[in-house]
Tab-separated table of C-alpha atoms and ligand atoms in Angstrom:
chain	number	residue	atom	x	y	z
W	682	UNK	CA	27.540	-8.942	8.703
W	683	UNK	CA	24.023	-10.983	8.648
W	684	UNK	CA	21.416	-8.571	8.362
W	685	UNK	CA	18.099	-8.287	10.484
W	686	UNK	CA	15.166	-9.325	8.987
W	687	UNK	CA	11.898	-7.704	9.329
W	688	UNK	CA	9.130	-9.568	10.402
W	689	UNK	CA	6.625	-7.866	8.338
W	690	UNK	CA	3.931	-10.871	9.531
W	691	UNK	CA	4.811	-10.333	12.999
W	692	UNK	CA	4.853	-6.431	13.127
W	693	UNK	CA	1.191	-6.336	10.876
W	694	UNK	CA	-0.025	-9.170	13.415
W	695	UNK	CA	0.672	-6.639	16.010
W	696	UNK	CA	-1.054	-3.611	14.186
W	697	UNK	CA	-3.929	-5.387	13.863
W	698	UNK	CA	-4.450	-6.338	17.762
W	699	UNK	CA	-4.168	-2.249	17.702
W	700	UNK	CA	-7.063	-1.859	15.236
W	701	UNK	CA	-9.572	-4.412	16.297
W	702	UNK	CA	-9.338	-2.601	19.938
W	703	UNK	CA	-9.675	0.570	18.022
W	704	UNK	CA	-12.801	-0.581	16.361
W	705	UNK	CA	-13.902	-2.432	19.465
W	706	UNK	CA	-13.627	1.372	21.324
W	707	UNK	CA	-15.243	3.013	18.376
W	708	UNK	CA	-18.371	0.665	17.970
W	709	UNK	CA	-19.088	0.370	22.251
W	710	UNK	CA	-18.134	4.252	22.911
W	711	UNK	CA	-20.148	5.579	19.458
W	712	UNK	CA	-22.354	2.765	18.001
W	713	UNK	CA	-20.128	2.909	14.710
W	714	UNK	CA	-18.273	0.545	12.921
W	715	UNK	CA	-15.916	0.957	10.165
W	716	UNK	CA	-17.240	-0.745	6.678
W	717	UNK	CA	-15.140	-1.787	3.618
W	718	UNK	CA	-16.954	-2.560	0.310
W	719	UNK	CA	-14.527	-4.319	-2.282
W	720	UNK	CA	-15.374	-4.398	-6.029
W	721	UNK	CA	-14.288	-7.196	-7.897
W	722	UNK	CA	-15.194	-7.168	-11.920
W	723	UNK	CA	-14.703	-10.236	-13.650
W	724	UNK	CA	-12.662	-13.742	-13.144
W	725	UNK	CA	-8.838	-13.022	-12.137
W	726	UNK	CA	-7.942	-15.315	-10.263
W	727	UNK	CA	-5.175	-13.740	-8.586
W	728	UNK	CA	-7.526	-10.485	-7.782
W	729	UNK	CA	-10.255	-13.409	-6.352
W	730	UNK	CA	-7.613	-14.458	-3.714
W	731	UNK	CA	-5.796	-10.637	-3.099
W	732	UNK	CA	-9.995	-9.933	-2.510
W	733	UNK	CA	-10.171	-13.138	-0.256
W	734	UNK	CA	-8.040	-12.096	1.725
W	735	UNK	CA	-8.817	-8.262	2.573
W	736	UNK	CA	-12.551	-9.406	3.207
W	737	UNK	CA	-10.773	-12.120	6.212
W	738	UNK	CA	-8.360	-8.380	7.103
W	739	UNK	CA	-11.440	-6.851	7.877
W	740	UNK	CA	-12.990	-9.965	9.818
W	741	UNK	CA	-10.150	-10.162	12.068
W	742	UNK	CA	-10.101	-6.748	13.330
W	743	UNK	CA	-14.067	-6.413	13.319
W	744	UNK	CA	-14.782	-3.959	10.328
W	745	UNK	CA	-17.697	-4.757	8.224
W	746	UNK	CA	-16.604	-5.826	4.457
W	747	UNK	CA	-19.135	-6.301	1.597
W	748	UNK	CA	-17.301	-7.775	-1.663
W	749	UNK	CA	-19.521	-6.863	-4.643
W	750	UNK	CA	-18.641	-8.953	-7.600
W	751	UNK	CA	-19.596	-8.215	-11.357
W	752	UNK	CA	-19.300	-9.968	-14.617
W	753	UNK	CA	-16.256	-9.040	-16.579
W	754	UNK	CA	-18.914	-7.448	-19.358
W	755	UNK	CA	-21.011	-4.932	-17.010
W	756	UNK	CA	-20.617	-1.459	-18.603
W	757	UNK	CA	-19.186	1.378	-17.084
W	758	UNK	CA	-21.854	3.406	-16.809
W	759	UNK	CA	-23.793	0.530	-14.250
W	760	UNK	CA	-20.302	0.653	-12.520
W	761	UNK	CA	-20.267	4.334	-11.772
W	762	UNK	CA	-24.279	4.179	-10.418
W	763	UNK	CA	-22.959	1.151	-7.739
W	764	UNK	CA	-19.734	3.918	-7.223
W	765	UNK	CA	-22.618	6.839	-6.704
W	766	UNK	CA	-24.508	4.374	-4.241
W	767	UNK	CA	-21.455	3.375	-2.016
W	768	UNK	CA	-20.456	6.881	-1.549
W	769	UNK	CA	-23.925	7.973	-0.440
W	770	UNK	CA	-23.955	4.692	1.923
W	771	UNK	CA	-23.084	6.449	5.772
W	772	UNK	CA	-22.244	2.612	7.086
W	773	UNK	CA	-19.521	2.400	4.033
W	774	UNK	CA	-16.129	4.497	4.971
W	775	UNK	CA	-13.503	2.749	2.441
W	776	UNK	CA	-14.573	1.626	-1.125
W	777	UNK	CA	-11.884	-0.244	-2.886
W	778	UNK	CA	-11.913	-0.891	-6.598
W	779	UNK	CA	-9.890	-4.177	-6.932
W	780	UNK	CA	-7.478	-3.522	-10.356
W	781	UNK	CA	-7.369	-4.706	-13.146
W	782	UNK	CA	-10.139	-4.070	-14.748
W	783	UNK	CA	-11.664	-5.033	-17.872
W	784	UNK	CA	-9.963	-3.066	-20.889
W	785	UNK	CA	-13.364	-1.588	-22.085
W	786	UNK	CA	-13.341	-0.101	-18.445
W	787	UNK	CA	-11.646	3.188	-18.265
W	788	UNK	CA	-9.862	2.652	-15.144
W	789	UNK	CA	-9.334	6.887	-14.021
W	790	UNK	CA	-13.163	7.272	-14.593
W	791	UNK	CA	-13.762	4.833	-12.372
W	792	UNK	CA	-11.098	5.611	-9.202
W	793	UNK	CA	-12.013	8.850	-9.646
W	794	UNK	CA	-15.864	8.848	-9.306
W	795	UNK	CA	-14.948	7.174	-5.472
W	796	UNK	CA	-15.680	10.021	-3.255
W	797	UNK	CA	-12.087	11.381	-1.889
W	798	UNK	CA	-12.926	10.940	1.995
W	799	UNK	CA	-13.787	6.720	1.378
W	800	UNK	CA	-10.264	6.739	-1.283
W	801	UNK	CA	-9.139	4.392	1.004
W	802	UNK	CA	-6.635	2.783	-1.399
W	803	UNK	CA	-5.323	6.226	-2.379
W	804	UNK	CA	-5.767	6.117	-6.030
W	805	UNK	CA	-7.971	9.001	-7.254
W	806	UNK	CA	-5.885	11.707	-8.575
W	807	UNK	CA	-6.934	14.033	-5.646
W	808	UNK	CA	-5.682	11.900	-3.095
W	809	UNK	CA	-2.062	11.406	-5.943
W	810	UNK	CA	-1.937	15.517	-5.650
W	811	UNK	CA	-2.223	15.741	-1.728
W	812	UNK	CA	0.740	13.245	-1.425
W	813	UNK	CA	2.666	15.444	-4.196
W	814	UNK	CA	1.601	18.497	-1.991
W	815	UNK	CA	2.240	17.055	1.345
W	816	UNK	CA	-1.420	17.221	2.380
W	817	UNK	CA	-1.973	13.618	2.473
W	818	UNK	CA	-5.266	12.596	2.521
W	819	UNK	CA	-4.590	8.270	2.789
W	820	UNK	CA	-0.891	7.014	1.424
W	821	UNK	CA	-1.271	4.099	0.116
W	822	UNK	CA	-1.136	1.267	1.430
W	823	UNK	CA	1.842	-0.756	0.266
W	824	UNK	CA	4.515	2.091	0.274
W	825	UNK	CA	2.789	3.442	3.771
W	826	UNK	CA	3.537	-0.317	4.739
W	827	UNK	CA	6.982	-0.137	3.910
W	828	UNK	CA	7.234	2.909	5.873
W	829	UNK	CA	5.822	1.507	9.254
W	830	UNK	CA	7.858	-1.382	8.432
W	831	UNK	CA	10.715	1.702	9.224
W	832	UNK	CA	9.013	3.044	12.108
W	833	UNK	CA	9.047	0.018	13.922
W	834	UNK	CA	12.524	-0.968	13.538
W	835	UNK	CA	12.970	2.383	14.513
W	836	UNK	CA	14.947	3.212	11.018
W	837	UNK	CA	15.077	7.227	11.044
W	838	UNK	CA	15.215	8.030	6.913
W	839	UNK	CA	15.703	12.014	7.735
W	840	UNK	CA	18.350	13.032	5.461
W	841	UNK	CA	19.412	9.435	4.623
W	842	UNK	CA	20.170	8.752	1.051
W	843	UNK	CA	17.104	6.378	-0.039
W	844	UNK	CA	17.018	4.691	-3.336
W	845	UNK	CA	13.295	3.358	-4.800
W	846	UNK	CA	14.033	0.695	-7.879
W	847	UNK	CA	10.248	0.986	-9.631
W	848	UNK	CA	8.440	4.198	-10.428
W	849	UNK	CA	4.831	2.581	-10.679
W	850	UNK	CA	1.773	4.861	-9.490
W	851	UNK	CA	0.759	2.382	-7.058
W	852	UNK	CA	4.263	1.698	-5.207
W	853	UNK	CA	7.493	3.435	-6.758
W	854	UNK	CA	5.858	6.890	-7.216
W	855	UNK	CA	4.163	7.265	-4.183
W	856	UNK	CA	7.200	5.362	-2.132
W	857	UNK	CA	9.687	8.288	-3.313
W	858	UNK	CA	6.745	10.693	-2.779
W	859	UNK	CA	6.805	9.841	1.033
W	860	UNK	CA	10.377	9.599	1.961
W	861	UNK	CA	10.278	12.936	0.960
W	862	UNK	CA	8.395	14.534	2.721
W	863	UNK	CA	10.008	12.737	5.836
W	864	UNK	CA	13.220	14.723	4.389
W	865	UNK	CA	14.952	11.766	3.018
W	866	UNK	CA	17.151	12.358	-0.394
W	867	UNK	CA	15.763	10.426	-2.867
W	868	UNK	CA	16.313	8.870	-6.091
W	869	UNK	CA	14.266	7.168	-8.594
W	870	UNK	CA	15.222	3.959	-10.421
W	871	UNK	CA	13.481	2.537	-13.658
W	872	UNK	CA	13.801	-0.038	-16.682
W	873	UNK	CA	15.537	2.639	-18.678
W	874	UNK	CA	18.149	3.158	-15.480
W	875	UNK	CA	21.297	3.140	-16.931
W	876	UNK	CA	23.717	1.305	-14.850
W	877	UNK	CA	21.437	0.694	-11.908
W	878	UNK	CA	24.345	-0.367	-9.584
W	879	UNK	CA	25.510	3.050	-9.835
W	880	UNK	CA	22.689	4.106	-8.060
W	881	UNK	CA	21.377	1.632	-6.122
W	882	UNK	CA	25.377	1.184	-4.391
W	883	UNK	CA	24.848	5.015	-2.596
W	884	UNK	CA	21.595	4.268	-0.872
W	885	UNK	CA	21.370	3.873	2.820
W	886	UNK	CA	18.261	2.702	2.681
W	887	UNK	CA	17.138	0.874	-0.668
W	888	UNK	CA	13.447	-0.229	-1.924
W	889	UNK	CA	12.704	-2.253	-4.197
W	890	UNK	CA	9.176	-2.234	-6.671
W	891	UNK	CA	10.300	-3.843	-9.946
W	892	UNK	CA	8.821	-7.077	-9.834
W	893	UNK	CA	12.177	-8.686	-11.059
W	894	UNK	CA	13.590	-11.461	-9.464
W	895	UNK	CA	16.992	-11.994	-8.737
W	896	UNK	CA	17.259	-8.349	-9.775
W	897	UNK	CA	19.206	-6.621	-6.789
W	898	UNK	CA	22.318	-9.240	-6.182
W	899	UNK	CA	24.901	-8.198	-3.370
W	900	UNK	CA	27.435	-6.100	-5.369
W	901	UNK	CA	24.494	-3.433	-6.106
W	902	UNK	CA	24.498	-3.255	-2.538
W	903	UNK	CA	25.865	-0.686	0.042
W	904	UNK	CA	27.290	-2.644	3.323
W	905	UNK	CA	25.145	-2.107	6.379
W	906	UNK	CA	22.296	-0.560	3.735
W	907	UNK	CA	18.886	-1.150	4.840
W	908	UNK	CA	16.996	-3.006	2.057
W	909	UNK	CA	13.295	-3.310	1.236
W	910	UNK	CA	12.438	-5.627	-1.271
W	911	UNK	CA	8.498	-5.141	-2.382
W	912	UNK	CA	8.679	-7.599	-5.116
W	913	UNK	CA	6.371	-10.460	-5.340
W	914	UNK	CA	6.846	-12.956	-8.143
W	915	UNK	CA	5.657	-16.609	-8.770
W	916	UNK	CA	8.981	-18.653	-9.971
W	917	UNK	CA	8.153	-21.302	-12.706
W	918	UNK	CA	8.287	-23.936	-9.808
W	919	UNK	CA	5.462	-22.178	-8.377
W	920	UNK	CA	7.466	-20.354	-5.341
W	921	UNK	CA	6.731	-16.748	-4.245
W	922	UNK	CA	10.386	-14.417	-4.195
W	923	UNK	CA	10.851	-10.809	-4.534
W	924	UNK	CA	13.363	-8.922	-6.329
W	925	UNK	CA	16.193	-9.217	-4.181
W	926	UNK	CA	18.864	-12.044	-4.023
W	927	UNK	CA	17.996	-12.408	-0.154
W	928	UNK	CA	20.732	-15.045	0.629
W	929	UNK	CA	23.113	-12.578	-0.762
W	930	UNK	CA	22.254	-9.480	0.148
W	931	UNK	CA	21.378	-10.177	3.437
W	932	UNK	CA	25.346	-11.382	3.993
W	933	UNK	CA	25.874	-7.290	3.474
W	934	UNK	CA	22.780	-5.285	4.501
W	935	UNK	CA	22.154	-4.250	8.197
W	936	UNK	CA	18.044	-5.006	7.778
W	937	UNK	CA	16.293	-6.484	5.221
W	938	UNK	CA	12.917	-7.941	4.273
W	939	UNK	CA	12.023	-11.386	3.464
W	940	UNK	CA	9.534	-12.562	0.887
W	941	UNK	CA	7.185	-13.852	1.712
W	942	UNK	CA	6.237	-12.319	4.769
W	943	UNK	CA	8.381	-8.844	4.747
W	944	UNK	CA	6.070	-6.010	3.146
W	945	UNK	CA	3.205	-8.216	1.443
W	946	UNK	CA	1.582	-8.486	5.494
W	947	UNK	CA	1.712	-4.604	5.790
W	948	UNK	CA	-0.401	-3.404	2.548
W	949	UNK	CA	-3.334	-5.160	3.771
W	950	UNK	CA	-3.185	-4.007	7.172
W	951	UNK	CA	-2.501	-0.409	6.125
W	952	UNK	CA	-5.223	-0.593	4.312
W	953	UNK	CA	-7.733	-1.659	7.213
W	954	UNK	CA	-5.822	1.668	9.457
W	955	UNK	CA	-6.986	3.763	6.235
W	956	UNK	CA	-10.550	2.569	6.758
W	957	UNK	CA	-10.784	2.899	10.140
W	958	UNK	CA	-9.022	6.289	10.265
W	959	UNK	CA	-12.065	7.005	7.176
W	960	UNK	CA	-14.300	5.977	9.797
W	961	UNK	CA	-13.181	8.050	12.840
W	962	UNK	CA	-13.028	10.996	10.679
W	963	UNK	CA	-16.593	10.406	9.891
W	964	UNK	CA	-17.558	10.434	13.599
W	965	UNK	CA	-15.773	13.584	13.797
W	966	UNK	CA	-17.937	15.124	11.250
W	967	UNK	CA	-14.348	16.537	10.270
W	968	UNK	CA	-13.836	17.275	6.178
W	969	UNK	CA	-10.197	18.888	7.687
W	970	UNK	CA	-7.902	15.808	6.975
W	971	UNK	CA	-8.302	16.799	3.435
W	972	UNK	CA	-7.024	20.084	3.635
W	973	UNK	CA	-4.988	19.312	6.629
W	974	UNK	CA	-2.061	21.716	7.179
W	975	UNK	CA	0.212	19.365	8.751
W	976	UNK	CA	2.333	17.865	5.869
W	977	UNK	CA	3.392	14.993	7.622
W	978	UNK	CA	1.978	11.421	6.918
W	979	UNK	CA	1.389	9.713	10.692
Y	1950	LIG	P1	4.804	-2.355	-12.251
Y	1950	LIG	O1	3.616	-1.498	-12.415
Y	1950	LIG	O2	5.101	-3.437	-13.257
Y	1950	LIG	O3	6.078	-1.406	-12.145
Y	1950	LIG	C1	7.383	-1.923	-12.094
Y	1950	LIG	C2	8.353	-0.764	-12.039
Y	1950	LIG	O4	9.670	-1.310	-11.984
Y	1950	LIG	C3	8.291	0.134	-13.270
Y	1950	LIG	O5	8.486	1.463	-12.896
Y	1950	LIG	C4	9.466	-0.373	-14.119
Y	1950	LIG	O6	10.089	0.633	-14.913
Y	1950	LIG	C5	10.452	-0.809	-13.045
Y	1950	LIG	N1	11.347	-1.854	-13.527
Y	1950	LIG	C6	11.007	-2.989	-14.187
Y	1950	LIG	N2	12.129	-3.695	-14.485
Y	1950	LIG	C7	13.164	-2.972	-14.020
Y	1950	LIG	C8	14.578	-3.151	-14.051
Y	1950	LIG	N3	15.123	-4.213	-14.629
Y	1950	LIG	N4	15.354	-2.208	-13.499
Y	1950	LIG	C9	14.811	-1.120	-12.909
Y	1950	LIG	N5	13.476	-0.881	-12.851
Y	1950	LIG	C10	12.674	-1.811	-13.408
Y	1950	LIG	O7	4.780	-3.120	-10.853
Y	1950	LIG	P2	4.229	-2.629	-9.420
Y	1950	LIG	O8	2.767	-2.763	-9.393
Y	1950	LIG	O9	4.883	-1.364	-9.023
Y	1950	LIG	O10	4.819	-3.792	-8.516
Y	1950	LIG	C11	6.212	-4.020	-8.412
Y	1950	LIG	C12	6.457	-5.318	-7.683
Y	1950	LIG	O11	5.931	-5.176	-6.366
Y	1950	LIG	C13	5.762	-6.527	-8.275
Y	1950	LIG	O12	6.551	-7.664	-8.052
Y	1950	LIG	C14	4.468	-6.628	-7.493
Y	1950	LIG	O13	3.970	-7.947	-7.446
Y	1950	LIG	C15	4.961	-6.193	-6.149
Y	1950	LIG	N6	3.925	-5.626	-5.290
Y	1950	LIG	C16	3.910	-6.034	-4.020
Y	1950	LIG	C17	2.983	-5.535	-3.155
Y	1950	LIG	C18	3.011	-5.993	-1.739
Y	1950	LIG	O14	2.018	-5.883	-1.054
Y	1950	LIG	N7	4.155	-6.474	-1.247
Y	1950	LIG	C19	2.030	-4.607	-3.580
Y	1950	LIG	C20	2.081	-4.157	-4.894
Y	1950	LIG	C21	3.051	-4.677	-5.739
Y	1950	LIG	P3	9.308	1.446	-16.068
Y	1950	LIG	O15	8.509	2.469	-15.331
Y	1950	LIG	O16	10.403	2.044	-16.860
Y	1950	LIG	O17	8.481	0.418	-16.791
């Protein structure tokens, strides 16, 4: 068996030809146009380029993006006050806080002073309890990437046996949190995982957050599985791979993702359909989506 591989680049490349018509409809038919601010504090260079590139997201599809940058050493407190403005700000619908940050920065004081409806990376802990609730308010993005990634290849996870290798806030959490509520049985892998073959072997569909390469080889592998691999690590020889022995695996699996260009594509672009969707919901004057009764995530 050779395995399908998901063009994440081609399927985001495709969403996004969706969103800039969306945002072309929503600026001619009611003068508004979706706005991003991104805050960057201090010199990574790694968050420099991950900021690069949502500010060129937004420029394809035609939302407005504002990067604010700040010296490593501005206090809290001034961060908070720029937080307070941004939220007041009609034209801004998404505000992104672009992580890490310094260590004299308490990071939950700062996701959580972002007003809930602009949340648009789904970090403050209201947003974390809607997911746990099933009243989503935005998923975020990268496991709500991996999950169109599904969608489009038309994978149905409804009662399937899934297996997430990561439990992270930002990707393994939230991952299992959302093939739940689409009625999938899942199961949680981390570094204290005894025997992770044991587990990872069952799952029909398998994702994996660890940011280990080489870590999933073929024998940890179900044939015909469906495999995910989130991982994105820089090899000494400066190469990008993910977690997953691709060559390998993809010998067994019936889909899987490359790296680059499987799931890395979709988190940006789900993160431009959370703005925009902030942005419509603004027009509609509707505070609803945050109490929403419908549990699903769409
Ligand atoms: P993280 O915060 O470091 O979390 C890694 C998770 O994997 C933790 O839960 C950890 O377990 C678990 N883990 C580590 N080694 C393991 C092992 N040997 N066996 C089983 N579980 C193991 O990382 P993250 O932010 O979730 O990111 C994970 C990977 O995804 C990284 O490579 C990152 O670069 C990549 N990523 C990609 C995207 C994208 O857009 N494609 C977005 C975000 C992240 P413990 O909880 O026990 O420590």
């Amino acid at each position: 068996m050779s395995a399908r591989i998901i063009d994440g680049k081609a399927i985001a490349k495709k969403l996004k030809a969706e969103q800039r018509e969306r945002v072309q409809r929503m600026v001619s038919e009611h003068g508004v146009r979706p706005g991003l601010t991104v805050i960057l504090v201090g010199e990574d260079p790694g968050s420099k380029v991950y900021v690069r590139n949502k500010i060129a997201s937004c420029q394809e599809v035609g939302i407005r993006s504002q990067k604010l940058e700040f010296a490593a050493d501005i206090s809290e407190s001034e961060l908070l006050d720029h937080i307070d403005k941004l939220n007041a700000d009609p034209t801004v619908h998404g505000i992104l806080i672009q992580l890490p940050l310094p260590k004299h920065i308490e990071m939950h004081q700062v996701l959580e002073r972002i007003s809930v409806e602009k949340d648009v990376d789904g970090f403050h802990l209201y947003n974390v309890g809607g997911l746990v609730t099933g009243n989503t308010v935005f998923p975020p993005c990268t496991p709500y990437g991996v999950q169109k990634l599904l969608e489009h290849e038309g994978i149905d996870v409804e009662g399937r046996s899934v297996v997430v290798v990561g439990a992270s806030n930002i990707v393994g959490k939230p991952m299992a949190l959302m093939l739940m509520q689409q009625d999938a049985t899942v199961c949680i892998c981390h570094k204290k995982t005894r025997d992770l073959a044991q587990f990872t072997i069952l799952a029909d569909i398998l994702v994996v957050a660890a940011g280990v390469p080489g870590l999933i080889i073929p024998q940890m592998v179900r044939t015909g599985a469906v495999v995910i691999d989130v991982g994105i690590n820089r090899l000494p020889d400066g190469r990008i791979t993910g977690d997953v022995d691709f060559e390998g695996v993809r010998q067994k699996a019936s889909y899987i993702t490359p790296v680059p260009g499987g799931v890395g594509p979709m988190t940006v672009t789900m993160l431009l359909h959370n703005t925009i969707e902030s942005a419509n919901r603004s027009l509609i004057q509707n505070t609803a989506p945050i109490l929403r009764s419908d549990s699903r995530i769409t």
